Coordinates of C-alpha atoms and ligand atoms in Angstrom, one line a residue:
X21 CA 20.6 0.9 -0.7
X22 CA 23.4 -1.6 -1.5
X23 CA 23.0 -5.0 -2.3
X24 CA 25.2 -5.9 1.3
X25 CA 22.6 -4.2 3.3
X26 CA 19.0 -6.3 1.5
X27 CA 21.3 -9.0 2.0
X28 CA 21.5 -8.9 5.5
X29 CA 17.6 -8.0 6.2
X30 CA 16.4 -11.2 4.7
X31 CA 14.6 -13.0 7.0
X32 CA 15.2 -10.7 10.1
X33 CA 12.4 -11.2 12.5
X34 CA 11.0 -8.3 14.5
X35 CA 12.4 -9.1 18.0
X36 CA 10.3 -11.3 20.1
X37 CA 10.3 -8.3 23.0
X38 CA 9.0 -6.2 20.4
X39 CA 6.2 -9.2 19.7
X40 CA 5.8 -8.9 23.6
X41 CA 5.1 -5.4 23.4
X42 CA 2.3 -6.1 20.8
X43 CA 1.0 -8.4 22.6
X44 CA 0.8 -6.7 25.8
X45 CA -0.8 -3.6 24.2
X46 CA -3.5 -6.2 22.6
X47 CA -4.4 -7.5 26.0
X48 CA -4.4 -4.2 27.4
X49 CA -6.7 -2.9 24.6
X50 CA -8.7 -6.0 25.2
X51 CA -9.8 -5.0 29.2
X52 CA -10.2 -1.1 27.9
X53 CA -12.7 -3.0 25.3
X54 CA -14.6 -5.2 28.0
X55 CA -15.5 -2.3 30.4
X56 CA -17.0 -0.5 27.3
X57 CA -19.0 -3.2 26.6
X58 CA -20.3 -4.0 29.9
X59 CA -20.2 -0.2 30.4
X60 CA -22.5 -0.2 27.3
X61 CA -24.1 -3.7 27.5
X62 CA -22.8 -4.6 23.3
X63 CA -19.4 -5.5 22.1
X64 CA -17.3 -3.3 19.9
X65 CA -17.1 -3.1 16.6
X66 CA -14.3 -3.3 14.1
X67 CA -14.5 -2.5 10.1
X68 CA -11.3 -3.5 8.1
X69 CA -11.3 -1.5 4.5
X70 CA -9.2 -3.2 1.9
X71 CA -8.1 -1.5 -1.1
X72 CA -5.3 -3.1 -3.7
X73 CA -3.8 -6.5 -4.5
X74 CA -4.0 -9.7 -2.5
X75 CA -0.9 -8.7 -0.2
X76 CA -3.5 -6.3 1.1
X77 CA -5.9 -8.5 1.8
X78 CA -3.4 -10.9 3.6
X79 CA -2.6 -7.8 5.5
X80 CA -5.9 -6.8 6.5
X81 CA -6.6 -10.3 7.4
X82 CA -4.1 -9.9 10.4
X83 CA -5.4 -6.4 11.2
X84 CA -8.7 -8.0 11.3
X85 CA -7.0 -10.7 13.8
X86 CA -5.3 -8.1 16.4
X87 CA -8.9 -6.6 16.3
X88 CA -10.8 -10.0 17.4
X89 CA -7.5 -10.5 19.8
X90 CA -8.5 -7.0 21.5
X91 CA -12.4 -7.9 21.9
X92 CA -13.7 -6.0 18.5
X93 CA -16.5 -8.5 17.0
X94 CA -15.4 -7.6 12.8
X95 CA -18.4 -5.9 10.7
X96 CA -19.2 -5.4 7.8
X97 CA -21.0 -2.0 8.3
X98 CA -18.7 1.0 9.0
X99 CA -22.0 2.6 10.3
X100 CA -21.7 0.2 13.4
X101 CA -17.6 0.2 13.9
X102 CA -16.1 1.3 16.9
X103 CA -13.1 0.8 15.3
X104 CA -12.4 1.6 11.3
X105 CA -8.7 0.6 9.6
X106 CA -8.5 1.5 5.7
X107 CA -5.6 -0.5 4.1
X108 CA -4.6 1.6 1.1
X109 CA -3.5 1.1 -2.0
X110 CA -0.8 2.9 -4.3
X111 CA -0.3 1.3 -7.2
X112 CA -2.5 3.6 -9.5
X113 CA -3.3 7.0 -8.5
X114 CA -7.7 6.0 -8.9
X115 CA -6.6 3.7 -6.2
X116 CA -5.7 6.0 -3.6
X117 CA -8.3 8.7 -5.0
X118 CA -10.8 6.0 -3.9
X119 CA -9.4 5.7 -0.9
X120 CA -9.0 9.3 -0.2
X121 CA -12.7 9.9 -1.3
X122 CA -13.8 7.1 1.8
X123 CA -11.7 8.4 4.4
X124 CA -13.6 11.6 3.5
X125 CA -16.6 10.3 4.1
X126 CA -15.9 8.6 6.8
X127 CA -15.6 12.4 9.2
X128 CA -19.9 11.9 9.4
X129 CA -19.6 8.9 11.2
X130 CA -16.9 10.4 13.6
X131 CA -19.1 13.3 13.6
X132 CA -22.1 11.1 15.3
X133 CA -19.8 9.2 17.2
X134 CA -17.2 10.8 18.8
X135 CA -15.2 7.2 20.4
X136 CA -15.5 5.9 16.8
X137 CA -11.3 5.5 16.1
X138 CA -10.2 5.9 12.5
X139 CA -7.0 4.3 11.2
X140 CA -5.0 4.5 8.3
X141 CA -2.3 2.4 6.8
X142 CA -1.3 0.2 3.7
X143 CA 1.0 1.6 0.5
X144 CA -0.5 5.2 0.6
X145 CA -0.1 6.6 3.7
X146 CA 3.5 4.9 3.6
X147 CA 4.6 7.9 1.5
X148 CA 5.6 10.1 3.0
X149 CA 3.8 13.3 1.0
X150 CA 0.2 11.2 1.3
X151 CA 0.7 10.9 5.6
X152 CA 1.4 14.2 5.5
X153 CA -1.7 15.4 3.4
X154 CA -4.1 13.1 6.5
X155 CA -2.4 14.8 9.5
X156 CA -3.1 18.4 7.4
X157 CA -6.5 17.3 5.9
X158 CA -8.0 14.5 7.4
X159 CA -7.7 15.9 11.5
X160 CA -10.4 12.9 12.6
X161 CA -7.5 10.1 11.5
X162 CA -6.6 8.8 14.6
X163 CA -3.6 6.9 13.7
X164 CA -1.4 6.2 10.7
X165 CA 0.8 3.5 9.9
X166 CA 3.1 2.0 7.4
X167 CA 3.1 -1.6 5.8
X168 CA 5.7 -3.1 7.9
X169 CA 4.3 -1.4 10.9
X170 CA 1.4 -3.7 11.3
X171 CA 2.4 -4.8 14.8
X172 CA 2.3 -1.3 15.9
X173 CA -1.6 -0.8 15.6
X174 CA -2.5 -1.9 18.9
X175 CA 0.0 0.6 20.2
X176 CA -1.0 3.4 18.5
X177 CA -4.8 2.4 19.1
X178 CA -4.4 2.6 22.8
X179 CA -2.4 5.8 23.3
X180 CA -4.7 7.2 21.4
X181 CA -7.5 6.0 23.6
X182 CA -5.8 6.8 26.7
X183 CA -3.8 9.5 26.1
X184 CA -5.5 11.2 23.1
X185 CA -2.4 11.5 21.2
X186 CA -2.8 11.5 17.4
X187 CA -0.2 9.4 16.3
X188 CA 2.1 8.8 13.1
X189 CA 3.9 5.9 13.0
X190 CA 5.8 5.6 9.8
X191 CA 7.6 2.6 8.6
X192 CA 10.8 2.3 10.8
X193 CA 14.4 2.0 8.6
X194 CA 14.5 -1.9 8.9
X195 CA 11.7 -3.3 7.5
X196 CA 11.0 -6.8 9.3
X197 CA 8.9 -10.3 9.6
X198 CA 6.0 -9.8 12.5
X199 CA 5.4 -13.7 13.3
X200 CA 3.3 -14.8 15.0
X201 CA 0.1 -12.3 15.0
X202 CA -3.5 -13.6 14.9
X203 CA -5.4 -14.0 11.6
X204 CA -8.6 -13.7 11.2
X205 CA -9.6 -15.6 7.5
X206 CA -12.2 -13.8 5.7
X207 CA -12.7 -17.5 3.9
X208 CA -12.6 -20.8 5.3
X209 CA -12.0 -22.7 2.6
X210 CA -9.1 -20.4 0.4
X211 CA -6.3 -18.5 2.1
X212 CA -3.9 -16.3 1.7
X213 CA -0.4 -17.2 3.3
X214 CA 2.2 -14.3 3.0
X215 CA 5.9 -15.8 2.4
X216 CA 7.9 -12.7 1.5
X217 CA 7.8 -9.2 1.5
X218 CA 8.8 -6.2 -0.1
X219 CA 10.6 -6.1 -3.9
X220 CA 13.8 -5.3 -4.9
X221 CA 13.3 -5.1 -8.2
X222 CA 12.6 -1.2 -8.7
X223 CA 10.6 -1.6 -12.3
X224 CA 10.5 1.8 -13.0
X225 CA 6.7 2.8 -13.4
X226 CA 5.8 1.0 -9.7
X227 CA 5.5 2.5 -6.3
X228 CA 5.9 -0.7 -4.4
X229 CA 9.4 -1.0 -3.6
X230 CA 9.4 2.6 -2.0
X231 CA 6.1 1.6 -0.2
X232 CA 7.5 -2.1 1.1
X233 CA 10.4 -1.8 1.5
X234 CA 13.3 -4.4 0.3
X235 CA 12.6 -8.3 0.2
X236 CA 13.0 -10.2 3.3
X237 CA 11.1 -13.8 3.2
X238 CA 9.7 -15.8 6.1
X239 CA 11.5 -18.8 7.4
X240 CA 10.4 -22.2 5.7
X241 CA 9.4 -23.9 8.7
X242 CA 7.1 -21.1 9.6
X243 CA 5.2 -21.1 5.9
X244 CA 5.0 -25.1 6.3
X245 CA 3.3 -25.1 9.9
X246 CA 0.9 -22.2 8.4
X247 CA 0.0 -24.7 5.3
X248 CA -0.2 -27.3 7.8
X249 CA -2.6 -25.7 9.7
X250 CA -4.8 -24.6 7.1
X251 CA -5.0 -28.2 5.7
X252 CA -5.9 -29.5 8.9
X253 CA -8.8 -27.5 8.8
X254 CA -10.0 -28.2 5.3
X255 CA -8.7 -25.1 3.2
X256 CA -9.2 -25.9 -0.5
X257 CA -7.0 -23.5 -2.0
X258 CA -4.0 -21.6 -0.6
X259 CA -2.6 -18.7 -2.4
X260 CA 1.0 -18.2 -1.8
X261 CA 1.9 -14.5 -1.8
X262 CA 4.7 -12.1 -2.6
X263 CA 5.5 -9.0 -4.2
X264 CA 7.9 -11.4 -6.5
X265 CA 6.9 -14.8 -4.8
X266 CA 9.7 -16.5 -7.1
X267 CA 12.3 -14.4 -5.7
X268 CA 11.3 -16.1 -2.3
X269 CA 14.4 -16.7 0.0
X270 CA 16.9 -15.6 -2.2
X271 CA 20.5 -15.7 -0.3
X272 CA 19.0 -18.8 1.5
X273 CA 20.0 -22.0 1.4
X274 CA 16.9 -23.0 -0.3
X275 CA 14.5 -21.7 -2.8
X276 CA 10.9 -21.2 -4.1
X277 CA 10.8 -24.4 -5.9
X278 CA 12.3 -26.4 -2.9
X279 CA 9.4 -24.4 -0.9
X280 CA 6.5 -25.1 -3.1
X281 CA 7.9 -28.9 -3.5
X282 CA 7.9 -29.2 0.4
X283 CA 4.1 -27.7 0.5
X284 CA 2.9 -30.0 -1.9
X285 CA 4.0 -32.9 0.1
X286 CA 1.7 -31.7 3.2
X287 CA -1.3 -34.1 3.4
X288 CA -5.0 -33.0 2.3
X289 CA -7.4 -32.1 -0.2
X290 CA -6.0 -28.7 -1.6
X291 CA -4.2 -26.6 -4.3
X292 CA -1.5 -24.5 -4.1
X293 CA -1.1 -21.4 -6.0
X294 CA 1.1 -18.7 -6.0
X295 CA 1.6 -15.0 -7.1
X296 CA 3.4 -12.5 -8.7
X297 CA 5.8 -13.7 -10.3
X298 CA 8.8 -11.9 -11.9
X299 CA 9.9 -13.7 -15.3
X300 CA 13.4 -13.5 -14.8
X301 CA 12.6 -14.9 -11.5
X302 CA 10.7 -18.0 -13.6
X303 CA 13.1 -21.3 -13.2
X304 CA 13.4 -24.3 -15.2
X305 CA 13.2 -26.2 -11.7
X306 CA 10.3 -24.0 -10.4
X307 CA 8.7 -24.8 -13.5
X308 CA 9.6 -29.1 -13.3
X309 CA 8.3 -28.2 -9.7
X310 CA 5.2 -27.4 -10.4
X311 CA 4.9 -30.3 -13.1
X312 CA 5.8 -32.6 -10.9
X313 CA 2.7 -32.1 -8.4
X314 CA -1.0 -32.4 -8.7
X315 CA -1.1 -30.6 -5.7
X316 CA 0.2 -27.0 -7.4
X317 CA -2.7 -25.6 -9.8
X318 CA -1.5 -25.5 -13.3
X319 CA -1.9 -21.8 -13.7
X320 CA 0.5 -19.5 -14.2
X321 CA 0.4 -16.0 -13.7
X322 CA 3.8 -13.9 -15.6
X323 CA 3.2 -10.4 -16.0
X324 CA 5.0 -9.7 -19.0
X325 CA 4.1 -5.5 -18.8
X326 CA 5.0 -4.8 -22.4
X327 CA 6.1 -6.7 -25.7
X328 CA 8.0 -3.8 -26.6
X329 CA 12.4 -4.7 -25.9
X330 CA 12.6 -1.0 -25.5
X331 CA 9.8 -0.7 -23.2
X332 CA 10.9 -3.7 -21.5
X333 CA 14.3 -2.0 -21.2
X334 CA 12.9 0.9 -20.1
X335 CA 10.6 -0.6 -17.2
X336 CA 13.7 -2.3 -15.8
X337 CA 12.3 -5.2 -16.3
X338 CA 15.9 -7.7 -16.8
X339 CA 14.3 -9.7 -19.5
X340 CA 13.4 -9.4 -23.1
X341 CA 10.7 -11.1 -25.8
X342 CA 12.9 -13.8 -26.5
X343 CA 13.5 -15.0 -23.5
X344 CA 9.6 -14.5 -22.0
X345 CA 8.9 -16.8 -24.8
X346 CA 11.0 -19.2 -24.2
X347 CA 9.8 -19.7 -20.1
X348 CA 6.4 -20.2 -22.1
X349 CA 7.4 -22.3 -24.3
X350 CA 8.8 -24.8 -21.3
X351 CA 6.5 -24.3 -19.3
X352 CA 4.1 -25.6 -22.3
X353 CA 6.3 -28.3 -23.0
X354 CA 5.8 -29.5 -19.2
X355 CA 2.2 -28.6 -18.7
X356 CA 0.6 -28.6 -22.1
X357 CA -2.9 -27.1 -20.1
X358 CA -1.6 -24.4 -17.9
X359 CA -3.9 -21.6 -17.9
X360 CA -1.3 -18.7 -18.2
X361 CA -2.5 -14.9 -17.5
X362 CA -0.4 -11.4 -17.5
X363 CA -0.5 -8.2 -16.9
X364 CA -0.2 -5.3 -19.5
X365 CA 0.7 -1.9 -18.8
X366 CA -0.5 0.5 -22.0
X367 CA 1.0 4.0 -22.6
X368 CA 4.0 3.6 -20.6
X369 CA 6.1 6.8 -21.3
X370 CA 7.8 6.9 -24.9
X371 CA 5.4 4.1 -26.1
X372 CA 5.2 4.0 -30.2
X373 CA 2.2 2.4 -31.8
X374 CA 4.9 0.5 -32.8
X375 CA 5.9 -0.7 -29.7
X376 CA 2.3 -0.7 -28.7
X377 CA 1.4 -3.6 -31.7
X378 CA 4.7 -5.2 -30.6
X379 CA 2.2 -6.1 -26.9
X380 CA -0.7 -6.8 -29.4
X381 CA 1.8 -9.1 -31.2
X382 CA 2.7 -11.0 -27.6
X383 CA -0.8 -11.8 -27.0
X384 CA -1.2 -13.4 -30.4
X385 CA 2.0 -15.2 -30.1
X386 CA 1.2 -16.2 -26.3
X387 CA -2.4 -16.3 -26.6
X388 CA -3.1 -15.7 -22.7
X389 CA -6.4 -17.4 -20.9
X390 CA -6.7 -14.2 -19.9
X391 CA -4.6 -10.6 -19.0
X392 CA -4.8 -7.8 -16.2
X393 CA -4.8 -4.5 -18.5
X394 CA -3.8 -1.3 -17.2
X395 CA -3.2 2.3 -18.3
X396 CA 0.2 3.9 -16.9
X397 CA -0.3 5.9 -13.4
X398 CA 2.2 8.3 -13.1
X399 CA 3.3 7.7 -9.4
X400 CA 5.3 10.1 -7.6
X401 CA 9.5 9.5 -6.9
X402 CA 9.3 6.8 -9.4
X403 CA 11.6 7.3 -12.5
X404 CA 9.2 7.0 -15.3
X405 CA 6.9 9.7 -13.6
X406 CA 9.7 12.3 -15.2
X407 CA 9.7 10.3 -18.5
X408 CA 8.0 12.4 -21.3
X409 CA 4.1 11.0 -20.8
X410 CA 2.1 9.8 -23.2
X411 CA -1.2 11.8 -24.5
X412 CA -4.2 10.4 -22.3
X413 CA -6.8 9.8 -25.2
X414 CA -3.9 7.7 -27.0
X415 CA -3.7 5.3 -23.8
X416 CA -7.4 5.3 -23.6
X417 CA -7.4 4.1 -27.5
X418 CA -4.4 1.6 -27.1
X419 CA -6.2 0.2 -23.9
X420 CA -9.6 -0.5 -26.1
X421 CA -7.9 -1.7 -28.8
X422 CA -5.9 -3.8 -26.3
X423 CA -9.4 -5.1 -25.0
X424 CA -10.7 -6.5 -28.2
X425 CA -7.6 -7.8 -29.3
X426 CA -7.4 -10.4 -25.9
X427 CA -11.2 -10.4 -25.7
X428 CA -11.1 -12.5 -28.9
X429 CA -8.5 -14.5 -27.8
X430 CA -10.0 -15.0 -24.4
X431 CA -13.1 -16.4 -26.3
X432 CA -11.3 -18.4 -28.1
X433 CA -9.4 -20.4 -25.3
X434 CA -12.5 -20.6 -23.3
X435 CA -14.8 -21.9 -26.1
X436 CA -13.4 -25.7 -26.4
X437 CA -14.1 -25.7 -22.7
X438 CA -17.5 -26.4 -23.9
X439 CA -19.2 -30.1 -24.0
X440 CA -16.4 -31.0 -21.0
X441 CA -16.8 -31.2 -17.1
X442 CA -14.2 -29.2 -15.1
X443 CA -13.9 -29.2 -11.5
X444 CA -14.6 -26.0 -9.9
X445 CA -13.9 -24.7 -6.7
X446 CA -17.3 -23.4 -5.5
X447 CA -17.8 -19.6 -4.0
X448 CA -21.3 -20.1 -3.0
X449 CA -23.8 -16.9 -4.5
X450 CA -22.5 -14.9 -7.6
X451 CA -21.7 -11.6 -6.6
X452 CA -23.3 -9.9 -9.8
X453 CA -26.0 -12.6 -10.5
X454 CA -27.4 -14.0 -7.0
X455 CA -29.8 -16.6 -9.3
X456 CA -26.6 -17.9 -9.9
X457 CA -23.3 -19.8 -8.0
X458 CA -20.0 -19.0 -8.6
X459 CA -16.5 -20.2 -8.7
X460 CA -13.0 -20.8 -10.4
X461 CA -11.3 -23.6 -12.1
X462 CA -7.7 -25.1 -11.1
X463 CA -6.3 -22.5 -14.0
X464 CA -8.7 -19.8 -12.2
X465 CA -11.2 -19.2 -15.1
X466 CA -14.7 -18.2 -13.1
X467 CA -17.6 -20.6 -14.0
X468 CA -21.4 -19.8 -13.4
X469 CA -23.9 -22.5 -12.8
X470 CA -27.2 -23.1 -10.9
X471 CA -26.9 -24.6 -7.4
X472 CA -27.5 -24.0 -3.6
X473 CA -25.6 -22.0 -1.4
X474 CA -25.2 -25.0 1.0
X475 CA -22.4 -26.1 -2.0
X476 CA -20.2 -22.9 -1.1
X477 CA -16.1 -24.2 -0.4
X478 CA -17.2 -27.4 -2.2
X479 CA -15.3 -28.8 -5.0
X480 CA -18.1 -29.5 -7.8
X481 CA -18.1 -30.7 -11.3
X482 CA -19.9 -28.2 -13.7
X483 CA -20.3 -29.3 -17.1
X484 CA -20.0 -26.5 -19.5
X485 CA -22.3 -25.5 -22.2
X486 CA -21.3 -22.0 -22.6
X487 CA -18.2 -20.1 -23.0
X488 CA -17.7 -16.2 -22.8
X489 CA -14.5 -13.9 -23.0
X490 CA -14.6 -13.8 -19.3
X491 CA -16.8 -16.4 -17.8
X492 CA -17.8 -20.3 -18.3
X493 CA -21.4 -21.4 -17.5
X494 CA -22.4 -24.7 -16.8
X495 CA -24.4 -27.4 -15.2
X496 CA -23.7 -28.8 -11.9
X497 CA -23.4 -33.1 -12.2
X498 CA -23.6 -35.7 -9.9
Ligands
5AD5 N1 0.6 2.3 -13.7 C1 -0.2 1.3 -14.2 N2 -0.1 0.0 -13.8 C2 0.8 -0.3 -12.9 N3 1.1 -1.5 -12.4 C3 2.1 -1.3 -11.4 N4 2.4 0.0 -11.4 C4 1.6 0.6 -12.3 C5 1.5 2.0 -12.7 N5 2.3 2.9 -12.2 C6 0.5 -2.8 -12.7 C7 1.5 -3.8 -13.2 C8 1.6 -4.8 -12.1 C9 0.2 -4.7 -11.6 C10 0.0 -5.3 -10.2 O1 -0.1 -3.3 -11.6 O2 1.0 -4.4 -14.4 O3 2.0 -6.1 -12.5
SF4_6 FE1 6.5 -3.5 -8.8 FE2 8.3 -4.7 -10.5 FE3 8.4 -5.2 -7.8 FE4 6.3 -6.1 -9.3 S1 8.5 -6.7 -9.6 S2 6.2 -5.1 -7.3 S3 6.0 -4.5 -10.8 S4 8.8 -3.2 -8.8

């Protein structure tokens, strides 16, 4: 696609009729759903499934919405859904194995319940050769559709009802900003608020820019009322999302730092984040940005991939060592106690151990709070999937070795935490220790303490007297 044609669908709304059209299949929905439930004498049920990144769960938050809007009460328990949506994920192929392996077992609840509707959309059915394994394997999926297509669900929910028609709805050409749908928070004290799509990047190991399309960003005025809003009500913590978040708006008259430095005027007790970033995308006035406000947590998440210049080169990714070190070094310079995280991608194709200690050598040099490790997934129509691949048990190796390497580091940066109070965010009953409370720090690092659940969406001061790789643990003071 040339650069003439992204240009153009940057910031193109769908068209309010089309909105309409939603909306009038929602409220249609909605009566179906109330003579059920007085037909019945109990409300229907909806079960949102969420696998993949936090655009996902964004996503699923306003499939969860339209669901409320059409009279579905939102469950937990797939056992009781009327109504079950799996939001996929593509990015590694265990990702969409998982996914595969659920949809599977959800044919026994369609089984015992033959109104139960199934529906499946997100990155993997939005290839095409994954939609076409469900209509061929999966015959109980209802309804399909792609990641632009969320609009459409209450469509293709109702003529299937009605009419019975199995329907396929893959993303149309243009890929378009739906304003205005419902959202239904699965937190009410963080969010997530969505403020571009798509990626135009085309690294060459990742799936996403075949899966969502090219980059189009919402309107500036629209992501302010939304922060607004959330304020209002008492969020804590807003997470700012994108595919490549700094790339927001580009061909605009303004930018991502001129976005985040109107947010962080908005009234109220919260942080900002936001994520991912590209580092070619990561400004000196994006960085002075965030120095500039209390309001934007000092954490900075940069995937830096590789620390290999040939690997680099050969992901696509438009920068080099050099120059990565050099945004860290300013941003440093501005915020001397940024927490800064990455991801790492191990056993790209044509990866040397030399360009393997190179990455080893990065996270010495950058000494990371902490780092996202992953082994390369070939994925389909991407161009390193026909590079020469690497031997599996050499990934597995590098991504152990990887491990320890950061794991001591990890330690290291978390260790002087010890002795001093940080303010924590709280999220209420650890999910892997329920003696114990949970939550994260401005620069994200997850802290465990003893408390009540009462102090869930609270901001707390834990003072620390242990430090792991992966966790702080502390005492909860007055
Ligand atoms: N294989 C392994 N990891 C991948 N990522 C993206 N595509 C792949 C792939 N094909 C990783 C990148 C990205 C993160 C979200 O997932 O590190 O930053
Ligand atoms: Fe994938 Fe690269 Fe776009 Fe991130 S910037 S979504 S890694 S293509």
């Amino acid at each position: 696609m040339s650069e003439n044609i992204s240009e153009k669908r940057i910031n193109s709304l769908v068209p309010p009729h089309e909105m309409e059209k939603a909306f009038g299949f929602i409220r249609k929905m909605r009566a179906l759903n109330e003579k059920r439930a007085l037909e019945t004498g109990t409300d229907l049920k909806a079960h949102v499934l969420t696998f993949g990144c936090q655009q996902n769960e964004a996503d699923s938050e306003k499939l969860a919405g339209m669901a409320r809007s059409m009279g579905y009460e939102i469950t937990s328990e797939p056992e009781r859904a009327d109504l079950i949506l799996v939001n996929t994920c593509a990015v590694r192929e265990h990702a969409e194995q998982k996914a595969l392996s659920i949809i599977g077992q959800f044919k026994h609840l369609k089984n015992k319940k033959s109104t139960l509707m199934i529906g499946v959309c997100g990155c993997m059915v939005t290839q095409k050769h994954r939609s076409e394994e469900i209509r061929r394997s999966y015959p109980y999926v209802d309804f399909i559709f792609g990641t632009s297509s969320l609009h459409r669900m209450p469509q293709l929910l109702y003529e299937k009802t009605v009419k019975g028609k199995r329907l396929f709805a893959p993303d149309e050409d243009e890929y378009l900003v739906a304003e205005g749908l419902n959202i239904e928070r699965a937190s009410d004290y963080r969010a997530w608020v969505s403020i571009m799509y798509g990626c135009n990047n085309f690294c060459s190991y990742c799936i996403v820019p075949y899966v969502r399309g090219r980059e189009r960003s919402r309107r500036m005025e629209d992501i302010v009322t939304e922060v607004e809003e959330l304020a209002e009500k008492g969020y804590k913590d807003i997470t700012l999302l994108g595919q490549n978040v700094n790339s927001y708006a580009k061909g605009m008259e303004y930018d991502f730092a001129d976005l985040l430095d109107r947010l962080a005027k908005i009234e109220g007790d919260f942080k900002l984040r936001f994520m991912t970033s590209h580092p070619k995308d990561a400004s000196r006035k994006l960085i002075d940005t965030m120095a500039k406000h209390d309001k934007i947590a000092k954490h900075f998440h940069l995937p830096l991939q590789s620390g290999s210049d040939a690997m680099l080169k050969a992901m696509n990714r438009h920068y080099d060592k050099a120059q990565y070190l050099d945004t860290v070094r300013y941003i440093r310079e501005k915020m001397p106690d940024i927490a800064i995280t990455t991801d790492i991608i191990v056993g790209f194709p044509g990866e040397t151990e030399q360009d393997f200690k190179d990455t080893l050598d990065m996270l010495r040099e950058v000494r990371y709070d902490m780092i996202f490790s992953f082994i390369y997934s070939p994925r389909k129509g991407t161009p390193a999937s026909e590079m020469e691949q690497i031997d599996e048990k050499v990934k597995g190796e590098r991504f152990s070795r990887l491990l320890e390497v950061q794991n001591q580091i990890s330690l290291e940066k978390n260790l002087p935490f010890v002795g001093k109070t940080v303010s924590v965010l709280c999220d209420g009953v650890s999910k892997n220790n329920d003696a114990l409370l949970s939550g994260r720090t401005e620069g994200n690092k997850i802290v465990f303490f003893e408390g009540d659940a009462t102090d869930e969406g609270k901001y707390l001061n834990i003072k620390i007297d242990r430090a792991e790789a992966f966790a702080l643990y502390g005492e909860k003071i007055k």
